[in-house]
Short mmCIF file of C-alpha atoms in Angstrom, two decimals:
data_model
loop_
_atom_site.label_atom_id
_atom_site.label_comp_id
_atom_site.label_asym_id
_atom_site.label_seq_id
_atom_site.Cartn_x
_atom_site.Cartn_y
_atom_site.Cartn_z
CA MET A 1171 170.13 173.97 40.82
CA GLU A 1172 169.90 170.93 38.65
CA ARG A 1173 166.70 169.10 37.87
CA GLY A 1174 166.81 165.49 36.85
CA GLN A 1175 164.86 162.35 37.47
CA VAL A 1176 166.69 159.13 38.10
CA SER A 1177 165.56 155.98 39.85
CA ALA A 1178 166.97 154.36 42.97
CA ALA A 1179 168.00 151.28 40.97
CA GLN A 1180 170.08 153.39 38.59
CA VAL A 1181 171.93 155.07 41.45
CA ALA A 1182 172.56 151.64 42.99
CA VAL A 1183 174.01 150.32 39.71
CA LEU A 1184 176.14 153.44 39.34
CA SER A 1185 177.59 153.19 42.82
CA PHE A 1186 178.46 149.53 42.82
CA THR A 1187 180.01 149.74 39.34
CA ALA A 1188 182.07 152.71 40.45
CA VAL A 1189 183.27 151.07 43.64
CA THR A 1190 184.03 147.76 41.93
CA ALA A 1191 186.09 149.59 39.30
CA THR A 1192 189.61 149.54 40.70
CA SER A 1193 188.98 146.75 43.19
CA LEU A 1194 188.49 144.16 40.45
CA LEU A 1195 192.12 144.28 39.34
CA THR A 1196 194.18 145.32 42.33
CA ALA A 1197 192.21 144.17 45.39
CA PRO A 1198 193.29 140.48 45.25
CA THR A 1199 196.96 141.48 45.51
CA VAL A 1200 196.42 144.08 48.19
CA VAL A 1201 194.29 141.87 50.42
CA SER A 1202 196.00 138.53 49.90
CA SER A 1203 199.40 140.00 50.81
CA VAL A 1204 198.12 140.25 54.41
CA VAL A 1205 195.55 137.48 54.63
CA LYS A 1206 197.00 134.56 52.59
CA GLN A 1207 194.47 131.71 52.19
CA ASP A 1208 191.63 133.30 54.20
CA VAL A 1209 191.25 136.01 51.59
CA TRP A 1210 187.61 135.12 50.87
CA LEU A 1211 186.58 136.15 54.39
CA SER A 1212 187.69 139.78 54.13
CA PRO A 1213 184.92 141.09 51.82
CA LEU A 1214 182.31 139.46 54.07
CA LEU A 1215 183.82 141.21 57.08
CA ALA A 1216 183.83 144.52 55.20
CA LEU A 1217 180.13 144.17 54.35
CA PRO A 1218 178.77 145.61 57.66
CA ILE A 1219 180.95 148.70 57.23
CA GLY A 1220 179.51 149.20 53.75
CA PHE A 1221 175.99 148.87 55.16
CA LEU A 1222 176.82 151.41 57.86
CA ILE A 1223 178.15 153.97 55.35
CA VAL A 1224 175.15 153.59 53.07
CA TRP A 1225 172.71 153.72 56.00
CA LEU A 1226 174.29 156.99 57.23
CA ILE A 1227 174.04 158.58 53.80
CA VAL A 1228 170.43 157.47 53.16
CA LYS A 1229 169.37 158.52 56.68
CA LEU A 1230 170.83 161.99 56.14
CA ASN A 1231 169.09 162.15 52.79
CA GLN A 1232 165.76 161.29 54.45
CA ILE A 1233 166.21 164.22 56.85
CA TYR A 1234 167.21 166.63 54.05
CA PRO A 1235 165.61 165.14 50.93
CA ASP A 1236 166.60 167.83 48.43
CA GLN A 1237 170.13 168.52 49.59
CA THR A 1238 173.55 167.03 49.12
CA LEU A 1239 176.12 166.54 51.87
CA VAL A 1240 177.74 169.85 50.94
CA GLN A 1241 174.49 171.76 51.51
CA TYR A 1242 173.41 170.19 54.77
CA SER A 1243 176.86 170.31 56.27
CA MET A 1244 176.78 174.09 55.73
CA LYS A 1245 173.42 174.14 57.52
CA LEU A 1246 174.56 171.93 60.39
CA LEU A 1247 178.08 173.21 61.00
CA GLY A 1248 177.37 176.85 60.31
CA ARG A 1249 178.44 178.72 57.20
CA PRO A 1250 182.17 179.48 57.73
CA LEU A 1251 183.04 176.11 59.29
CA GLY A 1252 180.77 174.33 56.80
CA ILE A 1253 182.53 175.88 53.81
CA ALA A 1254 185.93 174.96 55.26
CA VAL A 1255 184.91 171.35 55.88
CA ASN A 1256 183.28 171.14 52.46
CA LEU A 1257 186.39 172.37 50.68
CA ILE A 1258 188.49 169.72 52.45
CA TYR A 1259 185.86 167.09 51.62
CA LEU A 1260 185.83 168.15 47.95
CA PHE A 1261 189.61 168.00 47.91
CA PHE A 1262 189.30 164.46 49.24
CA ILE A 1263 186.97 163.55 46.36
CA ILE A 1264 189.24 165.12 43.72
CA HIS A 1265 192.35 163.58 45.28
CA THR A 1266 191.00 160.02 45.47
CA THR A 1267 189.57 160.20 41.96
CA ALA A 1268 192.95 161.43 40.75
CA TYR A 1269 194.57 158.26 42.11
CA VAL A 1270 192.03 156.12 40.29
CA LEU A 1271 193.07 157.94 37.12
CA ARG A 1272 196.69 157.24 37.97
CA GLN A 1273 195.98 153.54 38.48
CA PHE A 1274 194.33 153.49 35.07
CA THR A 1275 197.27 155.18 33.32
CA ASP A 1276 199.75 152.91 35.08
CA PHE A 1277 197.79 149.83 34.04
CA MET A 1278 197.61 151.02 30.45
CA LYS A 1279 201.31 151.82 30.35
CA LEU A 1280 202.33 148.53 31.95
CA THR A 1281 200.19 146.22 29.87
CA PHE A 1282 199.09 147.68 26.54
CA LEU A 1283 200.29 151.14 25.53
CA PHE A 1284 203.99 150.93 26.27
CA THR A 1285 205.24 153.97 24.37
CA THR A 1286 202.30 156.39 24.56
CA PRO A 1287 203.01 159.30 26.92
CA ALA A 1288 201.07 158.91 30.18
CA PHE A 1289 199.77 162.46 29.85
CA VAL A 1290 197.94 161.53 26.63
CA VAL A 1291 196.30 158.45 28.18
CA ALA A 1292 195.21 160.38 31.28
CA SER A 1293 193.94 163.43 29.39
CA SER A 1294 191.93 161.48 26.84
CA MET A 1295 190.34 159.49 29.66
CA ILE A 1296 189.45 162.60 31.64
CA LEU A 1297 188.12 164.29 28.48
CA VAL A 1298 185.56 161.50 27.98
CA CYS A 1299 184.54 161.72 31.64
CA ALA A 1300 184.29 165.52 31.52
CA LEU A 1301 182.00 165.30 28.48
CA ILE A 1302 179.79 162.78 30.30
CA VAL A 1303 179.64 164.94 33.41
CA ARG A 1304 178.83 168.11 31.47
CA SER A 1305 175.81 166.35 29.95
CA GLY A 1306 174.09 166.25 33.34
CA VAL A 1307 173.17 163.92 36.14
CA GLU A 1308 170.91 161.69 34.04
CA ILE A 1309 173.70 160.78 31.64
CA VAL A 1310 176.12 160.07 34.49
CA VAL A 1311 173.61 157.83 36.24
CA ARG A 1312 172.23 156.01 33.20
CA PHE A 1313 175.55 155.38 31.49
CA PRO A 1314 176.54 152.43 33.76
CA MET A 1315 173.02 151.01 33.43
CA LEU A 1316 173.52 150.96 29.65
CA LEU A 1317 176.90 149.25 29.84
CA LEU A 1318 176.20 146.88 32.73
CA PRO A 1319 175.27 143.90 30.47
CA VAL A 1320 178.51 144.37 28.52
CA VAL A 1321 180.60 144.51 31.69
CA LEU A 1322 178.90 141.52 33.30
CA SER A 1323 179.10 139.33 30.20
CA LEU A 1324 182.77 140.17 29.67
CA ILE A 1325 183.58 139.37 33.30
CA LEU A 1326 181.71 136.08 32.95
CA MET A 1327 183.70 135.35 29.79
CA VAL A 1328 186.82 135.48 31.94
CA TYR A 1329 185.34 133.50 34.84
CA MET A 1330 183.54 130.72 33.01
CA PRO A 1331 186.52 129.14 31.16
CA SER A 1332 188.62 129.32 34.35
CA ILE A 1333 186.18 127.25 36.41
CA LYS A 1334 187.86 124.01 35.33
CA ASP A 1335 191.17 125.16 36.83
CA ILE A 1336 189.80 125.82 40.30
CA ASN A 1337 191.62 124.09 43.12
CA LEU A 1338 189.77 124.60 46.39
CA HIS A 1339 192.62 123.03 48.37
CA ASN A 1340 194.36 126.37 48.03
CA PHE A 1341 192.09 127.66 50.82
CA GLU A 1342 193.32 125.15 53.37
CA PRO A 1343 193.97 125.48 56.28
CA VAL A 1344 190.95 127.63 57.02
CA LEU A 1345 191.51 130.35 59.65
CA SER A 1346 194.88 128.98 60.69
CA GLU A 1347 195.92 132.35 62.14
CA GLY A 1348 192.59 133.32 63.69
CA LEU A 1349 190.36 136.23 62.73
CA VAL A 1350 193.00 138.94 63.03
CA ALA A 1351 194.44 138.50 59.54
CA PRO A 1352 191.05 138.61 57.72
CA LEU A 1353 190.15 141.71 59.75
CA LYS A 1354 193.36 143.35 58.55
CA GLY A 1355 192.37 142.38 55.02
CA ALA A 1356 188.94 143.93 55.55
CA PHE A 1357 190.72 147.08 56.71
CA ARG A 1358 192.70 147.09 53.46
CA LEU A 1359 189.40 146.90 51.58
CA MET A 1360 188.44 150.21 53.22
CA SER A 1361 190.30 152.00 50.45
CA TRP A 1362 187.28 151.13 48.25
CA VAL A 1363 184.20 150.90 50.44
CA PRO A 1364 184.08 154.57 51.62
CA VAL A 1365 183.59 155.62 47.99
CA PHE A 1366 179.91 154.76 48.57
CA THR A 1367 179.60 158.14 50.34
CA PHE A 1368 179.73 159.92 46.97
CA MET A 1369 176.18 158.58 46.57
CA ASN A 1370 174.91 161.56 48.55
CA PHE A 1371 175.37 163.79 45.48
CA TYR A 1372 172.96 161.63 43.48
CA LEU A 1373 170.27 160.84 46.07
CA PRO A 1374 168.53 164.27 45.83
CA PHE A 1375 167.66 163.50 42.19
CA VAL A 1376 166.06 160.14 42.92
CA SER A 1377 162.34 160.13 42.19
CA ASN A 1378 161.24 156.95 44.02
CA LYS A 1379 162.68 157.72 47.45
CA ARG A 1380 160.79 154.97 49.30
CA HIS A 1381 163.02 152.18 48.03
CA VAL A 1382 166.36 153.97 48.28
CA LEU A 1383 167.58 152.21 51.42
CA TRP A 1384 166.97 148.71 50.03
CA TRP A 1385 168.58 149.52 46.72
CA ALA A 1386 171.55 151.02 48.53
CA PHE A 1387 171.95 147.89 50.67
CA GLY A 1388 171.61 145.81 47.51
CA SER A 1389 174.34 147.87 45.89
CA VAL A 1390 176.75 147.11 48.74
CA THR A 1391 175.77 143.44 48.65
CA ILE A 1392 176.43 143.15 44.91
CA PHE A 1393 179.78 144.86 45.36
CA THR A 1394 180.69 142.37 48.07
CA ALA A 1395 179.50 139.47 45.93
CA ILE A 1396 181.63 140.56 42.96
CA VAL A 1397 184.73 141.10 45.10
CA PHE A 1398 184.12 137.79 46.90
CA THR A 1399 183.81 135.89 43.61
CA THR A 1400 186.94 137.54 42.24
CA PHE A 1401 188.93 136.67 45.37
CA VAL A 1402 187.75 133.07 45.30
CA MET A 1403 188.48 132.64 41.59
CA VAL A 1404 191.87 134.32 41.72
CA TYR A 1405 193.08 132.60 44.86
CA ALA A 1406 191.72 129.19 43.88
CA ILE A 1407 193.57 129.32 40.57
CA ILE A 1408 196.76 131.26 41.26
CA GLY A 1409 197.05 130.24 44.90
CA ALA A 1410 199.81 131.49 47.17
CA ALA A 1411 201.45 133.30 44.24
CA THR A 1412 198.65 135.91 44.14
CA PRO A 1413 200.50 138.64 46.11
CA ILE A 1414 203.39 138.49 43.62
CA TYR A 1415 201.37 139.74 40.67
CA VAL A 1416 200.29 143.37 40.37
CA TYR A 1417 197.13 142.50 38.41
CA PRO A 1418 196.13 138.90 39.25
CA PHE A 1419 192.86 139.22 37.35
CA MET A 1420 194.92 139.94 34.25
CA VAL A 1421 197.00 136.81 34.89
CA LEU A 1422 193.76 134.85 35.14
CA ALA A 1423 192.69 136.12 31.73
CA ARG A 1424 196.09 135.31 30.19
CA PHE A 1425 195.91 131.85 31.73
CA ILE A 1426 192.77 130.92 29.82
CA SER A 1427 193.18 128.66 26.86
CA LEU A 1428 189.91 127.01 25.99
CA THR A 1429 190.04 124.43 23.17
CA GLU A 1430 193.01 126.42 21.80
CA PHE A 1431 190.48 128.83 20.33
CA PHE A 1432 189.70 131.25 23.15
CA GLU A 1433 193.05 132.76 23.94
CA HIS A 1434 194.44 136.22 24.75
CA LEU A 1435 191.36 137.19 26.68
CA GLU A 1436 193.28 140.01 28.38
CA SER A 1437 191.88 142.43 25.84
CA LEU A 1438 188.46 141.71 27.37
CA VAL A 1439 189.84 142.70 30.76
CA MET A 1440 191.02 145.96 29.27
CA MET A 1441 187.56 146.64 27.82
CA VAL A 1442 185.89 146.01 31.19
CA TRP A 1443 188.50 148.10 32.97
CA VAL A 1444 188.12 151.09 30.62
CA ILE A 1445 184.32 151.11 30.92
CA VAL A 1446 184.32 150.71 34.68
CA ILE A 1447 186.99 153.35 35.19
CA ILE A 1448 185.01 155.82 33.08
CA VAL A 1449 182.07 155.20 35.41
CA ARG A 1450 184.24 155.63 38.49
CA ILE A 1451 185.88 158.86 37.35
CA SER A 1452 182.64 160.44 36.16
CA PHE A 1453 181.10 159.44 39.52
CA GLY A 1454 183.82 161.37 41.34
CA LEU A 1455 184.08 164.24 38.86
CA TYR A 1456 180.35 164.95 38.93
CA SER A 1457 180.34 164.84 42.74
CA ALA A 1458 183.29 167.21 42.97
CA SER A 1459 181.99 169.77 40.46
CA LEU A 1460 178.40 169.75 41.76
CA GLY A 1461 179.69 169.98 45.32
CA LEU A 1462 182.00 172.89 44.56
CA ALA A 1463 179.25 174.77 42.71
CA GLN A 1464 176.80 174.25 45.59
CA CYS A 1465 179.40 175.15 48.20
CA LEU A 1466 180.11 178.50 46.55
CA GLY A 1467 176.49 179.05 45.47
CA PHE A 1468 176.77 179.01 41.68
CA PRO A 1469 173.82 178.62 39.33
CA SER A 1470 175.52 175.89 37.25
CA TYR A 1471 178.29 173.38 37.88
CA ARG A 1472 179.20 172.98 34.20
CA PRO A 1473 181.95 175.63 33.88
CA LEU A 1474 183.80 174.01 36.81
CA VAL A 1475 184.07 170.56 35.22
CA LEU A 1476 187.09 171.14 32.96
CA PRO A 1477 189.27 173.03 35.48
CA ILE A 1478 188.59 170.31 38.06
CA SER A 1479 189.50 167.61 35.58
CA MET A 1480 192.72 169.48 34.77
CA ILE A 1481 193.56 169.51 38.49
CA MET A 1482 192.76 165.79 38.67
CA VAL A 1483 195.27 164.99 35.92
CA LEU A 1484 197.90 167.10 37.71
CA LEU A 1485 197.22 165.57 41.14
CA SER A 1486 197.57 162.12 39.67
CA TYR A 1487 201.19 162.93 38.77
CA TRP A 1488 202.20 165.39 41.44
CA SER A 1489 205.02 163.73 43.42
CA VAL A 1490 203.60 160.25 42.96
CA SER A 1491 206.08 157.63 41.76
CA ASN A 1492 203.61 154.75 42.09
CA VAL A 1493 200.13 154.28 43.52
CA GLU A 1494 200.91 151.50 45.97
CA PHE A 1495 200.73 153.96 48.87
CA VAL A 1496 196.94 154.22 48.39
CA PHE A 1497 196.69 150.94 50.28
CA SER A 1498 198.90 152.04 53.18
CA PRO A 1499 197.20 152.41 56.61
CA GLU A 1500 197.73 156.18 56.65
CA PHE A 1501 195.82 156.62 53.44
CA ILE A 1502 193.03 154.25 54.48
CA ILE A 1503 192.49 156.32 57.63
CA TYR A 1504 192.18 159.36 55.37
CA TYR A 1505 189.45 157.49 53.45
CA LEU A 1506 187.67 156.44 56.63
CA ILE A 1507 187.65 159.92 58.17
CA PHE A 1508 185.71 161.30 55.21
CA GLY A 1509 183.83 158.10 54.39
CA ILE A 1510 182.37 157.32 57.82
CA GLY A 1511 183.55 160.06 60.19
CA LEU A 1512 182.03 163.05 58.43
CA PRO A 1513 178.57 161.50 57.70
CA ALA A 1514 178.40 160.10 61.25
CA LEU A 1515 179.23 163.52 62.70
CA LEU A 1516 176.59 165.21 60.56
CA LEU A 1517 173.93 162.64 61.46
CA THR A 1518 174.70 163.07 65.17
CA LEU A 1519 174.48 166.85 64.85
CA SER A 1520 171.17 166.72 63.02
CA THR A 1521 169.71 164.30 65.59
CA ILE A 1522 170.81 166.62 68.40
CA ARG A 1523 169.32 169.57 66.57
CA GLN A 1524 165.99 167.82 66.07
CA ARG A 1525 165.88 166.67 69.69
CA PHE A 1526 166.57 170.07 71.22
CA SER A 1527 164.87 172.43 68.79
CA LYS A 1528 161.56 173.98 69.82
CA PRO A 1529 158.40 172.60 68.16
CA HIS A 1530 157.50 175.74 66.17
CA ASN A 1531 161.10 176.11 65.10
CA GLY A 1532 161.03 172.53 63.84
CA GLN A 1533 157.99 173.25 61.69
CA ASP A 1534 159.78 176.20 60.15
CA GLU A 1535 162.70 174.01 59.18
CA GLN A 1536 160.41 171.38 57.74
CA GLY A 1537 158.89 174.00 55.48
CA GLU A 1538 162.30 175.16 54.44
CA TYR A 1539 163.55 171.71 53.47
CA ASN A 1540 160.52 170.56 51.50
CA VAL A 1541 161.30 172.72 48.48
CA MET B 1464 215.38 170.31 27.25
CA ASN B 1465 213.87 170.12 23.82
CA LEU B 1466 211.35 167.58 25.07
CA SER B 1467 210.18 169.76 27.94
CA LYS B 1468 209.70 172.68 25.51
CA THR B 1469 207.40 170.50 23.41
CA HIS B 1470 205.54 169.48 26.56
CA ILE B 1471 205.04 173.10 27.59
CA ALA B 1472 203.75 173.93 24.12
CA VAL B 1473 201.26 171.01 24.18
CA VAL B 1474 200.01 171.89 27.67
CA THR B 1475 199.54 175.54 26.66
CA LEU B 1476 197.60 174.46 23.56
CA VAL B 1477 195.34 172.21 25.65
CA ALA B 1478 194.80 175.00 28.18
CA ILE B 1479 193.86 177.49 25.44
CA GLY B 1480 191.48 174.93 23.95
CA MET B 1481 189.85 174.46 27.36
CA LEU B 1482 189.41 178.20 27.78
CA LEU B 1483 187.82 178.55 24.32
CA PHE B 1484 185.49 175.61 25.04
CA ASP B 1485 184.29 177.10 28.32
CA TRP B 1486 184.31 180.79 27.43
CA ARG B 1487 180.65 181.10 26.45
CA GLY B 1488 179.50 179.37 29.65
CA LEU B 1489 181.20 181.96 31.85
CA THR B 1490 178.45 184.59 32.02
CA ASP B 1491 178.35 185.21 35.76
CA ILE B 1492 181.20 187.28 37.29
CA ARG B 1493 181.37 184.99 40.35
CA THR B 1494 181.65 181.91 38.18
CA LYS B 1495 184.42 183.66 36.25
CA ILE B 1496 186.37 184.33 39.45
CA ALA B 1497 186.00 180.71 40.61
CA TYR B 1498 186.90 179.38 37.16
CA PHE B 1499 190.10 181.37 37.01
CA SER B 1500 191.01 180.60 40.61
CA LEU B 1501 191.02 176.93 39.57
CA TYR B 1502 192.41 177.47 36.07
CA ILE B 1503 195.41 179.70 36.79
CA PRO B 1504 196.89 177.60 39.68
CA GLY B 1505 196.25 174.48 37.62
CA PHE B 1506 198.07 175.84 34.60
CA THR B 1507 200.95 177.13 36.72
CA LEU B 1508 201.24 173.77 38.44
CA ALA B 1509 201.27 171.99 35.09
CA ILE B 1510 204.18 174.11 33.84
CA LEU B 1511 206.01 173.75 37.17
CA LEU B 1512 205.60 169.97 37.11
CA ILE B 1513 207.08 169.80 33.61
CA ILE B 1514 210.13 171.82 34.67
CA TYR B 1515 210.56 170.24 38.15
CA PRO B 1516 209.00 166.75 38.02
CA ASN B 1517 210.00 165.95 41.63
CA LEU B 1518 208.10 168.79 43.30
CA PRO B 1519 206.88 167.65 46.76
CA GLY B 1520 203.10 167.25 46.76
CA PRO B 1521 200.08 166.60 48.96
CA VAL B 1522 201.04 162.96 49.57
CA GLN B 1523 204.26 163.98 51.34
CA TRP B 1524 202.29 166.31 53.62
CA MET B 1525 199.58 163.76 54.30
CA ARG B 1526 201.77 160.86 55.40
CA PRO B 1527 203.09 162.50 58.63
CA LEU B 1528 199.58 163.84 59.35
CA PHE B 1529 198.00 160.39 59.59
CA ALA B 1530 201.03 158.33 60.64
CA PRO B 1531 200.49 158.60 64.45
CA LEU B 1532 196.87 157.41 64.12
CA ALA B 1533 197.89 154.51 61.89
CA LYS B 1534 200.58 153.45 64.36
CA LEU B 1535 198.08 153.60 67.23
CA LEU B 1536 195.59 151.43 65.35
CA PHE B 1537 198.08 148.79 64.38
CA LYS B 1538 199.75 148.43 67.77
CA SER B 1539 196.56 147.62 69.68
#
């Protein structure tokens, strides 16, 4: 339905920027409230899960190279059941993206725009993302590539001046409570890692398919590295007080006073946050609208973008007083069911189908998939 | 009361603007049906949320759905 040529590297950059988005600010609080001084271990423990998710998605894409998860789940589960599962899956995408939008509006209202109505902040954000998404897959995928140097240099501008304040004694005693606490922290991180599954909507447009798996693994590794560095920096500087703050990264930026000239660097944090959140929301919005259009068999996904973004703004406010519940175990299980459960089920089904299908039948299917 | 009237007016204006922006793209009858089946519930929900801000939503239904599984995971 849509033709576009993007490279594996661009998809990798898009996905790790999108997943890093909300984790940069809120993850240190969420994880360190359970793990205390072993906080640096949790991202490393979450790394294998990220690899598993990405491997499942790339493997499924190798079996059905020109299809997204929505299309091959209809093929594997049968049409009626497939459509039902797809609609729930698309609701999951819209719902989780809506909470990212809510986190963004809350952050803006708490730190910078105190008197602006939240509706205005949310709608102007979603309008930018809707315009990006309507421009097509290439814009969505290349936009983070364009802004990556800006994001990285701004993050470094926060990290570099804080190096002198690092106190590594904050991490002692190492593993005083055993591995259980870091594992719980890694479980908390699962409210970010399953977002890598949205990659399946972009993989059909990749032109150099041979390198996809390595780029995808690299994407997860870079995400882990960024989260690991953030945890180390935040905990080494703020220490045991980290769980008290809602946005420890912000505190870090306010803390900086280099030669009495570099001060008030929190505006840099806001710039990074806005850019990264735009990437994250357009990542989800494009997935949801393309998925819905493919699920119902429409020629173009573009007319669906604005109604879906309207529903996102509404879902971000509907009966939600604050977004802390996103990190509760119930909600993380919801993430994991769609992030790992659904791709794993589909991969199992397709393996069974390949194993037990007759040889001539298999050839037929091959011809059908290589469009 | 006055405030919520302003809010309803703004939301209606935004909704009309959205419809005008998308109108030329809606050539296919099936796309039209899908568009309006997203648009009309969305608009209704927006108005309802302005009038009753504490309407119970998907989060309240989801919590009890996943709570047993979460308890099971955290006990073992």
